[in-house]
XYZ file of C-alpha atoms in Angstrom:
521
model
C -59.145 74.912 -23.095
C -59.860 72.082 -20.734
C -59.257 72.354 -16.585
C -59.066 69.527 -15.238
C -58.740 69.776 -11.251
C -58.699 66.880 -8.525
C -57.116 64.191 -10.686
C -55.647 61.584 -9.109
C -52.138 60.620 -9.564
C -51.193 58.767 -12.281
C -50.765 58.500 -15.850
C -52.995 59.484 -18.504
C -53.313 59.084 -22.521
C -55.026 62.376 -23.917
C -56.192 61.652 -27.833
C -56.499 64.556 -29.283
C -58.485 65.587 -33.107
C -59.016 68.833 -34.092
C -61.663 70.168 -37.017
C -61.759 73.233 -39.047
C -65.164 75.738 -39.458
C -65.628 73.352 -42.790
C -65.518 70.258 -40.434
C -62.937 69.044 -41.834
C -60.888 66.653 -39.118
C -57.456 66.377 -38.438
C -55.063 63.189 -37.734
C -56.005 62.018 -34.395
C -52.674 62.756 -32.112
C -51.331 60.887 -28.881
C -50.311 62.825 -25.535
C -49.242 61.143 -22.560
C -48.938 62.443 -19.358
C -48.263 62.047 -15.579
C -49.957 63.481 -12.708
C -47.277 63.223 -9.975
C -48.759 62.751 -6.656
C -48.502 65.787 -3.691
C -45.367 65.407 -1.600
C -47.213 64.543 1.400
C -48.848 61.532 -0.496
C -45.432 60.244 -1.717
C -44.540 56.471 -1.137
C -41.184 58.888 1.313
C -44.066 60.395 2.930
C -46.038 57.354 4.073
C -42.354 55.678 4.980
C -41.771 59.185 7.125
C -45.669 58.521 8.843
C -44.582 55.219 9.604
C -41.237 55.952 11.088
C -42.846 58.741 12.723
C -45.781 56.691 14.192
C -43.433 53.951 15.564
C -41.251 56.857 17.346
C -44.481 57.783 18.935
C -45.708 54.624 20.038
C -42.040 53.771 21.415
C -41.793 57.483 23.335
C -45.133 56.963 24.950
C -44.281 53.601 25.470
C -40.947 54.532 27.433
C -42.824 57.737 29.246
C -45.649 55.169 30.300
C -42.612 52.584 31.126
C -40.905 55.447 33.255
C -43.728 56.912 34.776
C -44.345 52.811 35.999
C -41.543 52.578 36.764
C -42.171 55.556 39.209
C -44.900 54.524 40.506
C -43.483 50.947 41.354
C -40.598 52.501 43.266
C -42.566 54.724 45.433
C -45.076 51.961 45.865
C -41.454 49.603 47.048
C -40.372 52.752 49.341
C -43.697 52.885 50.541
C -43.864 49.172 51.189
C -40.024 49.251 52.453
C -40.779 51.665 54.443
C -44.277 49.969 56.123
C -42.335 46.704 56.675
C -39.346 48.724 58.424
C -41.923 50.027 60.854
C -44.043 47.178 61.329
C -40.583 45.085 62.190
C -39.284 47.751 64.203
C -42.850 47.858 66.270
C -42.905 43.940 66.470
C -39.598 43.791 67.732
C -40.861 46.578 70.527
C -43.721 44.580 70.744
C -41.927 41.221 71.586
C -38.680 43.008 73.139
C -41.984 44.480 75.604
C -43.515 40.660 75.758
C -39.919 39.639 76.606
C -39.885 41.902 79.439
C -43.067 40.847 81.052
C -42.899 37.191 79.827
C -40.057 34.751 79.548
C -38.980 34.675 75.624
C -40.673 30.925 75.008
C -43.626 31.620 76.470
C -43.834 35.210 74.209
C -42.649 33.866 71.659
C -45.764 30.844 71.833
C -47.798 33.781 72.454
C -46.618 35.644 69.561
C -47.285 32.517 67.030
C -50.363 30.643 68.450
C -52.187 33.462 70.681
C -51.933 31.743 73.458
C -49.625 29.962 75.890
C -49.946 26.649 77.498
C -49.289 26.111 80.930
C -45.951 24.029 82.061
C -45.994 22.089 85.320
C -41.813 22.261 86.426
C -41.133 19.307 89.304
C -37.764 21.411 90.441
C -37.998 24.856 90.877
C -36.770 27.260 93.797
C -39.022 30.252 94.505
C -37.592 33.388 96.457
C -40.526 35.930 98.194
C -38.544 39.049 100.338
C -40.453 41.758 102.002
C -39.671 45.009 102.785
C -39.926 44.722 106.880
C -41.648 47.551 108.552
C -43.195 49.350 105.059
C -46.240 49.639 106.016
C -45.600 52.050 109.079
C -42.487 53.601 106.578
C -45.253 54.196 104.211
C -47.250 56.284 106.850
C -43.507 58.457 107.912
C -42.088 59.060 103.900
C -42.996 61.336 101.646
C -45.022 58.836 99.057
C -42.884 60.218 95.977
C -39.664 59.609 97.519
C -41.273 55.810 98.761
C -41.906 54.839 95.787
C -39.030 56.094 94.180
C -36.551 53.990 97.196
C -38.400 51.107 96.545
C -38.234 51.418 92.428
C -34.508 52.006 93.171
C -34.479 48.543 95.500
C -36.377 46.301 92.878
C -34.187 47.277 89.936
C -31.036 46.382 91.708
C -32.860 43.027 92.297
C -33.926 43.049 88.643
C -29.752 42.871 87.760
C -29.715 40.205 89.979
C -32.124 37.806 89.306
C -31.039 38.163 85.809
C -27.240 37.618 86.710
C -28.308 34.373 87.930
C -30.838 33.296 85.093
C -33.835 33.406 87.451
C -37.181 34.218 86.170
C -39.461 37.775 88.153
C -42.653 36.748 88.447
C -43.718 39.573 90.296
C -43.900 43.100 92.710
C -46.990 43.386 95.325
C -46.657 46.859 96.527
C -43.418 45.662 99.036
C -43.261 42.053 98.144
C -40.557 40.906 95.030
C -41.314 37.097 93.451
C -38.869 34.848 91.458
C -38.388 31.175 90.845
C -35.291 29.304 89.515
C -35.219 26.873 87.305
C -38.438 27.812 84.800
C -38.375 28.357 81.810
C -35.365 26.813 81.733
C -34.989 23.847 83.750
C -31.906 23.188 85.675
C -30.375 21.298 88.289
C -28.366 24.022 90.071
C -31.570 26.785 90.617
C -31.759 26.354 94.545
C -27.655 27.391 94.699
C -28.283 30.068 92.535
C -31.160 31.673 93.587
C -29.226 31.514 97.416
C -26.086 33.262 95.830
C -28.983 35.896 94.363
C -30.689 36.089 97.706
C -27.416 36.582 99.026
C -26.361 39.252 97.095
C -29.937 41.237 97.299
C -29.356 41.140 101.773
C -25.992 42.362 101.255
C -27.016 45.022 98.973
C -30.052 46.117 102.038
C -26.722 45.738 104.494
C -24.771 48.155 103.083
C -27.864 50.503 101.752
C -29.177 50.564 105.463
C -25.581 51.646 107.071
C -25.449 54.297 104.082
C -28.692 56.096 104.006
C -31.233 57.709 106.215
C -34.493 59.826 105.460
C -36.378 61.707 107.970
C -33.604 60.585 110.443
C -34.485 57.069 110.885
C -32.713 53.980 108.850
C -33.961 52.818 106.401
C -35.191 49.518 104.977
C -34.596 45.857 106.474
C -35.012 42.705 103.863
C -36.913 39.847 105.026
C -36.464 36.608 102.296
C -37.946 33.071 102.491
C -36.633 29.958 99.879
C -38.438 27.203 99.195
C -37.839 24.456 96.852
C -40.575 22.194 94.962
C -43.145 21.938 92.184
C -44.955 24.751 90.698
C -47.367 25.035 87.361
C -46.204 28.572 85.063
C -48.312 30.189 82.735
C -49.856 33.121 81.329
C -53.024 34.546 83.229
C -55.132 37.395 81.750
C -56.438 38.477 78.125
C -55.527 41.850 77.842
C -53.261 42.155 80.163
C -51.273 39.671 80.338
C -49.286 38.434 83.564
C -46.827 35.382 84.007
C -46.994 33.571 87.421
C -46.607 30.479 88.618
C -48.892 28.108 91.201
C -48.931 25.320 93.873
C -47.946 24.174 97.386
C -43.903 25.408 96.701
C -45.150 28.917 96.077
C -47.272 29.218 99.058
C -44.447 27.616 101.095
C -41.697 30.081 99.825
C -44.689 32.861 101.322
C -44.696 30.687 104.679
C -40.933 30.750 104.529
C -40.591 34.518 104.188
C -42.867 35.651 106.750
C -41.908 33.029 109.228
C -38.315 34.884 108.703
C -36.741 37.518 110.383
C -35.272 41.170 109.327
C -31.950 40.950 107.494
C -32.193 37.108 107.075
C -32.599 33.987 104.584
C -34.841 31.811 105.663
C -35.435 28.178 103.874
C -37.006 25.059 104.006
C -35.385 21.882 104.409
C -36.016 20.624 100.957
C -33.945 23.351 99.991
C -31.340 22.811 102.077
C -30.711 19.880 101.138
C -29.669 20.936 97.948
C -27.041 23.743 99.040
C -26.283 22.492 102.331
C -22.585 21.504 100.417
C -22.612 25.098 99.194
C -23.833 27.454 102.380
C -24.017 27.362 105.889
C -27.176 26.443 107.082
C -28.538 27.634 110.561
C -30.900 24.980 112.232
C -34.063 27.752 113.739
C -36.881 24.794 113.784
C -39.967 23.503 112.890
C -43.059 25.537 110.951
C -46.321 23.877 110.886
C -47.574 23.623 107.322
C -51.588 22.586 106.548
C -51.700 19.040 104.588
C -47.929 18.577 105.377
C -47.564 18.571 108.837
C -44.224 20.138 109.957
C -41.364 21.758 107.984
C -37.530 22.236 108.787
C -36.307 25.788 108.582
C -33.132 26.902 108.370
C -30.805 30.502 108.017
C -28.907 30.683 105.210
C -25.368 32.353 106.947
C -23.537 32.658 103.888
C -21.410 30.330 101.693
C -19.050 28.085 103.279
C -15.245 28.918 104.331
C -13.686 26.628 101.726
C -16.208 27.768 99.006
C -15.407 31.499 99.650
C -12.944 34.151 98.864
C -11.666 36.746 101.477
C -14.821 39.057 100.401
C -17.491 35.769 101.018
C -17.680 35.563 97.441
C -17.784 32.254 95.522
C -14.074 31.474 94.840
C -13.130 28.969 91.643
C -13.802 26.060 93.809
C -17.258 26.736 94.570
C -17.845 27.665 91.119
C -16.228 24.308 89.946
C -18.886 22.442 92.190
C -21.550 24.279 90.314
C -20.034 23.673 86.679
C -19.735 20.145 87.645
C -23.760 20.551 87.962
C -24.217 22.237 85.085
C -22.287 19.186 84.075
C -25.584 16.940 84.265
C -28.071 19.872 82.502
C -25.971 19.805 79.695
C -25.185 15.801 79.657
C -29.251 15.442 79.360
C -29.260 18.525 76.454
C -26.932 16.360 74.340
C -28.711 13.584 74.850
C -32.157 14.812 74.082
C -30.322 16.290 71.244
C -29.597 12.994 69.575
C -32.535 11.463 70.310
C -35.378 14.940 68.626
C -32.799 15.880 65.744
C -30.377 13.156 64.684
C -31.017 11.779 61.389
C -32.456 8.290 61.827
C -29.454 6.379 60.189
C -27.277 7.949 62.410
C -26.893 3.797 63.516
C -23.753 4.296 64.998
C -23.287 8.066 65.814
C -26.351 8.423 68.331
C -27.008 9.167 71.807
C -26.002 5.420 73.048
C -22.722 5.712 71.865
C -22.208 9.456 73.115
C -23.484 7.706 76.720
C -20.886 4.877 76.280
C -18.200 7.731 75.338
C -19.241 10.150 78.045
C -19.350 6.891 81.301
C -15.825 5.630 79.868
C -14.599 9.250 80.010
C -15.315 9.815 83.374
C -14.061 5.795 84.343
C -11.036 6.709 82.891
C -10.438 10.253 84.078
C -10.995 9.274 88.037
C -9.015 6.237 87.321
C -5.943 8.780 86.270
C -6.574 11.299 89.259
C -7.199 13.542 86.586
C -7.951 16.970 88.392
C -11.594 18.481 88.953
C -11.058 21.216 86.358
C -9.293 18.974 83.702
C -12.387 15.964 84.323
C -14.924 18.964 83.215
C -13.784 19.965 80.234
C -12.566 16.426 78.823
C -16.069 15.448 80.281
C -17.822 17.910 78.095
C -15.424 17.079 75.667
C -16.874 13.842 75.040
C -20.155 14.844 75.202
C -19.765 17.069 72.216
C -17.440 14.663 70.058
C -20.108 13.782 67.924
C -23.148 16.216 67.747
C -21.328 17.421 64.229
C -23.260 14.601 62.968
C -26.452 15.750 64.202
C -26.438 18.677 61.960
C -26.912 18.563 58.001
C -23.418 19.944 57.332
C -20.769 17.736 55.464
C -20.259 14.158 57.269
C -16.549 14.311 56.557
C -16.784 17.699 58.853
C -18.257 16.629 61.498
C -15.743 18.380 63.799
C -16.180 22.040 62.652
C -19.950 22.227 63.463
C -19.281 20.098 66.713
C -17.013 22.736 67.594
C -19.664 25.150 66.683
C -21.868 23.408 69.127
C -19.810 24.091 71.686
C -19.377 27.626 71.059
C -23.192 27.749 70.915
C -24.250 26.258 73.617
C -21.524 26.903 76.706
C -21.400 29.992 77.186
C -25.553 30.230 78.095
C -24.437 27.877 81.220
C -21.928 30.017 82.271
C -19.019 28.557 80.822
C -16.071 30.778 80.901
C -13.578 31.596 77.383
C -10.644 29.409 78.615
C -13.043 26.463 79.408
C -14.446 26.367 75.983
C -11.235 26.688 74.011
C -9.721 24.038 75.990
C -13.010 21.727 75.107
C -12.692 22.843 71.615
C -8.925 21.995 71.430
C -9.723 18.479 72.692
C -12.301 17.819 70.007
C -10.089 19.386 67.374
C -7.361 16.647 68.565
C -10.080 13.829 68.885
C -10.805 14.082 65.456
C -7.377 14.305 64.289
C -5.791 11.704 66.238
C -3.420 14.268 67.813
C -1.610 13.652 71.289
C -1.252 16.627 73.665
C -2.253 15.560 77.188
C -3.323 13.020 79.499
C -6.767 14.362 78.264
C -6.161 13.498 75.062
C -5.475 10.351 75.900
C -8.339 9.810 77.959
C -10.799 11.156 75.117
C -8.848 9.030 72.692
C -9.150 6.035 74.701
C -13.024 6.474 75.498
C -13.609 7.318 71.744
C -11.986 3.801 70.800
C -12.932 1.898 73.665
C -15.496 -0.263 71.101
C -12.643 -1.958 69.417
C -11.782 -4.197 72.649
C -15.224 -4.784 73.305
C -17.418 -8.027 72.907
C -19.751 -5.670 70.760
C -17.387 -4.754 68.362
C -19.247 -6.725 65.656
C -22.516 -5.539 65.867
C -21.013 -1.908 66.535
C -18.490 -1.802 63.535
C -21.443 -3.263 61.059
C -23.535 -0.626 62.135
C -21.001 1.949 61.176
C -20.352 0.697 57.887
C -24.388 0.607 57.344
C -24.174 4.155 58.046
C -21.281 5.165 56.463
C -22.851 3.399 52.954
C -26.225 5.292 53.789
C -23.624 8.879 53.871
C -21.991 8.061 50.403
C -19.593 5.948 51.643
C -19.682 2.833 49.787
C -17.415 0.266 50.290
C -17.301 -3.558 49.425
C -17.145 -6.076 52.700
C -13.805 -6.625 51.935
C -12.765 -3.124 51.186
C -14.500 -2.521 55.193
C -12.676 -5.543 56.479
C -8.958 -4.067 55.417
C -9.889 -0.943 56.459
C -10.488 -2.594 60.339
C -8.413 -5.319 60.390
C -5.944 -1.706 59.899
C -7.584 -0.087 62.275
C -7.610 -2.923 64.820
C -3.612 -3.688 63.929
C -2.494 0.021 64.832
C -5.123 1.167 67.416
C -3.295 1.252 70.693
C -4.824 2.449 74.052
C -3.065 5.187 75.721
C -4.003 4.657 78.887
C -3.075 1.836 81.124
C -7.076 1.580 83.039
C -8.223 1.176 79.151
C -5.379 -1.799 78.472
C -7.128 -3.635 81.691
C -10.380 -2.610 80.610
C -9.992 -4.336 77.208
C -12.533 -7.363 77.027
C -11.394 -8.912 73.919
C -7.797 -9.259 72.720
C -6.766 -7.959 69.517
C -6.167 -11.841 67.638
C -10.091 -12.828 68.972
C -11.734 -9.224 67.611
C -9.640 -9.815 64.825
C -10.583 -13.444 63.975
C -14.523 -12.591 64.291
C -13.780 -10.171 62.015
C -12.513 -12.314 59.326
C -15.233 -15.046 60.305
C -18.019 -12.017 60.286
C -17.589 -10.532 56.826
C -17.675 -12.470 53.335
C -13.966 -11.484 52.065
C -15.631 -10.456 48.823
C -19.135 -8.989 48.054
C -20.506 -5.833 47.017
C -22.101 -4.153 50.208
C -25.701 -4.269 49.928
């Protein structure tokens, strides 16, 4: 026999001849035959290895695709959970600058390291003393001191920020704050009076309410002085704001040149409030470099300013809003002239001036009450600051009346005023008639058309109006305000007198100014 082991698979051709003891041979013969291969070299196997092998590859593909995937999200929790903190302990961190610093000047801080001092030409500064501390201090129990006095200055922490003024700072007995910094504002000597006020009454009632050791306690002396002062930031690591110059060491002379339970100011101050408060006459300080100063006692506000309490009544704080009045007049202004958009030719700060000057012509002209002159006042000034924004051109109104929302109530401006100065801009904008206000508005907004500028002022607005999208050919424009002109009619009879140019003559330029055909280019 023949053993054949190891062959490979395939097929095979055996010849075979067989031969007898006498050698004689045979016919050769033919055998073929096939060596199948092992199952686990079958063509199905290797298919099976390779479906096998890609299952692999794809499971530790998706386990090495998970356990990323893992990895990644604790790495975002991680990271989520880092930037939570780190915001949370910046916001402690500025919300603590905040306290210590006015939010500008932290905020500068905060971005550039450093803050840059600000000189301020009109700022009130208040110093009060605690009279008779130091021999207190000697009597009281030091815990319980401290702890009267911490009890004094937070009350007077409420109040200076009722008012918007600005702490600068506690020296053992001694509280300093200014009006009118950061912020700058015309009405910080009446407010910081109506603060100083408040802080003598609160002494008043504190002194005729408490005693320790048997003896009453606490008298409040205050001096008010009104000038120019330089603010900044002293100090590297710890930080301090205060401010400088001759109006701060004044306000000091003021205070201790007082007397126990009083207000005591200088005459530049008093001439500021003197409408507001009654003002005592006490004499002359002598002041080095300045010779002598006026001094008066501030004896509360005055009878037709107060209520039966001696609290401001609406009158006296319609005096102040009529202040405020200015502040915000400039804000608009200054508005215009950092933000607007440059081809803004006819919607800018010259033409809210002209709007805002015929407002108030025409609102003393129709007796129009104190309270009713504000608000279509403000009205006017806030017509058009829509356009200052990037919103929609045609929607001016909506973010105008979003400007007012934003910006009156920080002056002080209560709910009723502000929806009544919204409702007037709504109506401006929409030609509705409601009031005598309306009217007035109305009239101020259109007061252009009858003037001798009407030309120059009605090209500029179609130059802006094709710069917005709004393209028109010269004699598309000229229908459109020989319309206008033809059914504008002022409402009010001081804007029919006012009228420099009849109708037919503004007309007639008209025609002569503009080419009756023409694209606009």
């Amino acid at each position: 026999f023949k053993e054949y082991t190891n062959l490979p698979a395939g097929r095979y051709s055996f010849r075979v001849r067989y031969t007898d003891l006498g050698s004689a041979g045979g016919e050769k013969h033919l055998a073929d035959l096939r060596v199948l291969p092992v199952w686990y070299l079958s063509p199905a196997a290797f298919l099976m290895y390779a479906i096998l092998a890609g299952l692999l590859i794809r499971t530790l593909y998706s386990f090495l695709d998970l356990r990323f995937a893992r990895t990644q999200y604790m790495l975002e929790r991680i990271i989520s959970k880092r930037t939570e903190d780190l915001i949370i302990e910046k916001e402690k961190t500025e919300n603590l600058l905040a306290n210590v610093l006015p939010r500008n000047t932290a905020s500068e801080i905060m971005e550039t390291g450093k803050a840059a001092k600000v000189k301020y030409n009109f700022v009130t500064v208040l110093f009060s003393d605690i009279q008779g501390f130091t021999k207190l201090a000697e009597e009281m129990n030091p815990e319980l001191l401290i702890d009267e006095l911490d009890k004094f200055f937070f009350y007077f922490d409420s109040v200076v920020g009722k008012f918007g003024i600005e702490k600068i700072k506690t020296i053992g007995d001694a509280y300093m704050c200014a009006g009118g910094i950061p912020e700058k504002n015309r009405t910080n000597p009446v407010e910081v009076i109506l603060a100083a006020l408040e802080m003598q009454d609160y002494m008043l009632r504190l002194k005729k309410t408490s005693r320790v050791g048997g003896m009453e306690l606490w008298d409040i002396r205050i001096g008010i002085h009104t000038g120019t002062v330089v603010a900044g930031v002293v100090g590297q690591k710890k930080l301090s704001y205060d401010i400088w110059g001759d109006t701060v060491n004044t306000a000091s002379r003021m205070e201790s040149s007082g007397e126990a339970g009083k207000i005591n100011i200088s005459g530049t101050t008093c001439e500021f409030v003197k409408d507001f408060f009654i003002c005592e006459y006490r004499g002359k300080m002598p002041v080095k470099y300045k010779g002598e100063i006026d001094m008066y006692f501030v004896n509360g506000i005055v009878p037709e300013l107060r209520d039966e309490s001696g609290k401001p009544n609406s009158k006296f704080l319609l005096k102040m809003r009529m202040i405020k009045l200015l502040d915000i007049e400039e804000t608009v202004i200054k508005m215009f002239d950092d933000e607007a958009a440059p081809n803004l030719y006819f919607h800018n700060s010259q033409m809210v001036k002209n709007i805002s000057n015929h407002t108030e012509l025409l609102s003393r002209a129709e007796n129009l009450p104190g309270e009713e002159f504000l608000r279509v006042k403000l009205a006017a000034l806030f017509l058009f600051t829509g356009f200052i924004s990037d919103s929609d051109y045609d929607r001016h109104a909506e973010s105008s009346i979003l400007m007012v929302e934003e910006l009156l109530p920080a002056h002080g401006f209560e709910p009723e005023d502000i929806d009544e100065i919204k409702r007037l801009v709504r109506n401006s904008c929409g030609n509705i008639r409601e009031s005598l206000s309306d009217d007035i508005l109305h009239d101020a907004r259109y007061d252009y058309l009858g003037r001798v500028d009407y030309i120059v002022l009605t090209d500029r607005l179609l130059k802006e109006q094709a710069e917005y999208g709004k393209i028109y050919s010269k004699k598309e424009w000229l229908d459109v305000q020989l319309k206008l002109l033809a059914d504008h009619e002022f409402r009010t009879e001081k804007a029919r007198v006012l009228r420099s140019v009849s109708l037919e003559d503004q007309t007639n330029a008209l025609r002569d100014f503009y080419s009756p055909a023409g694209l606009l280019r």
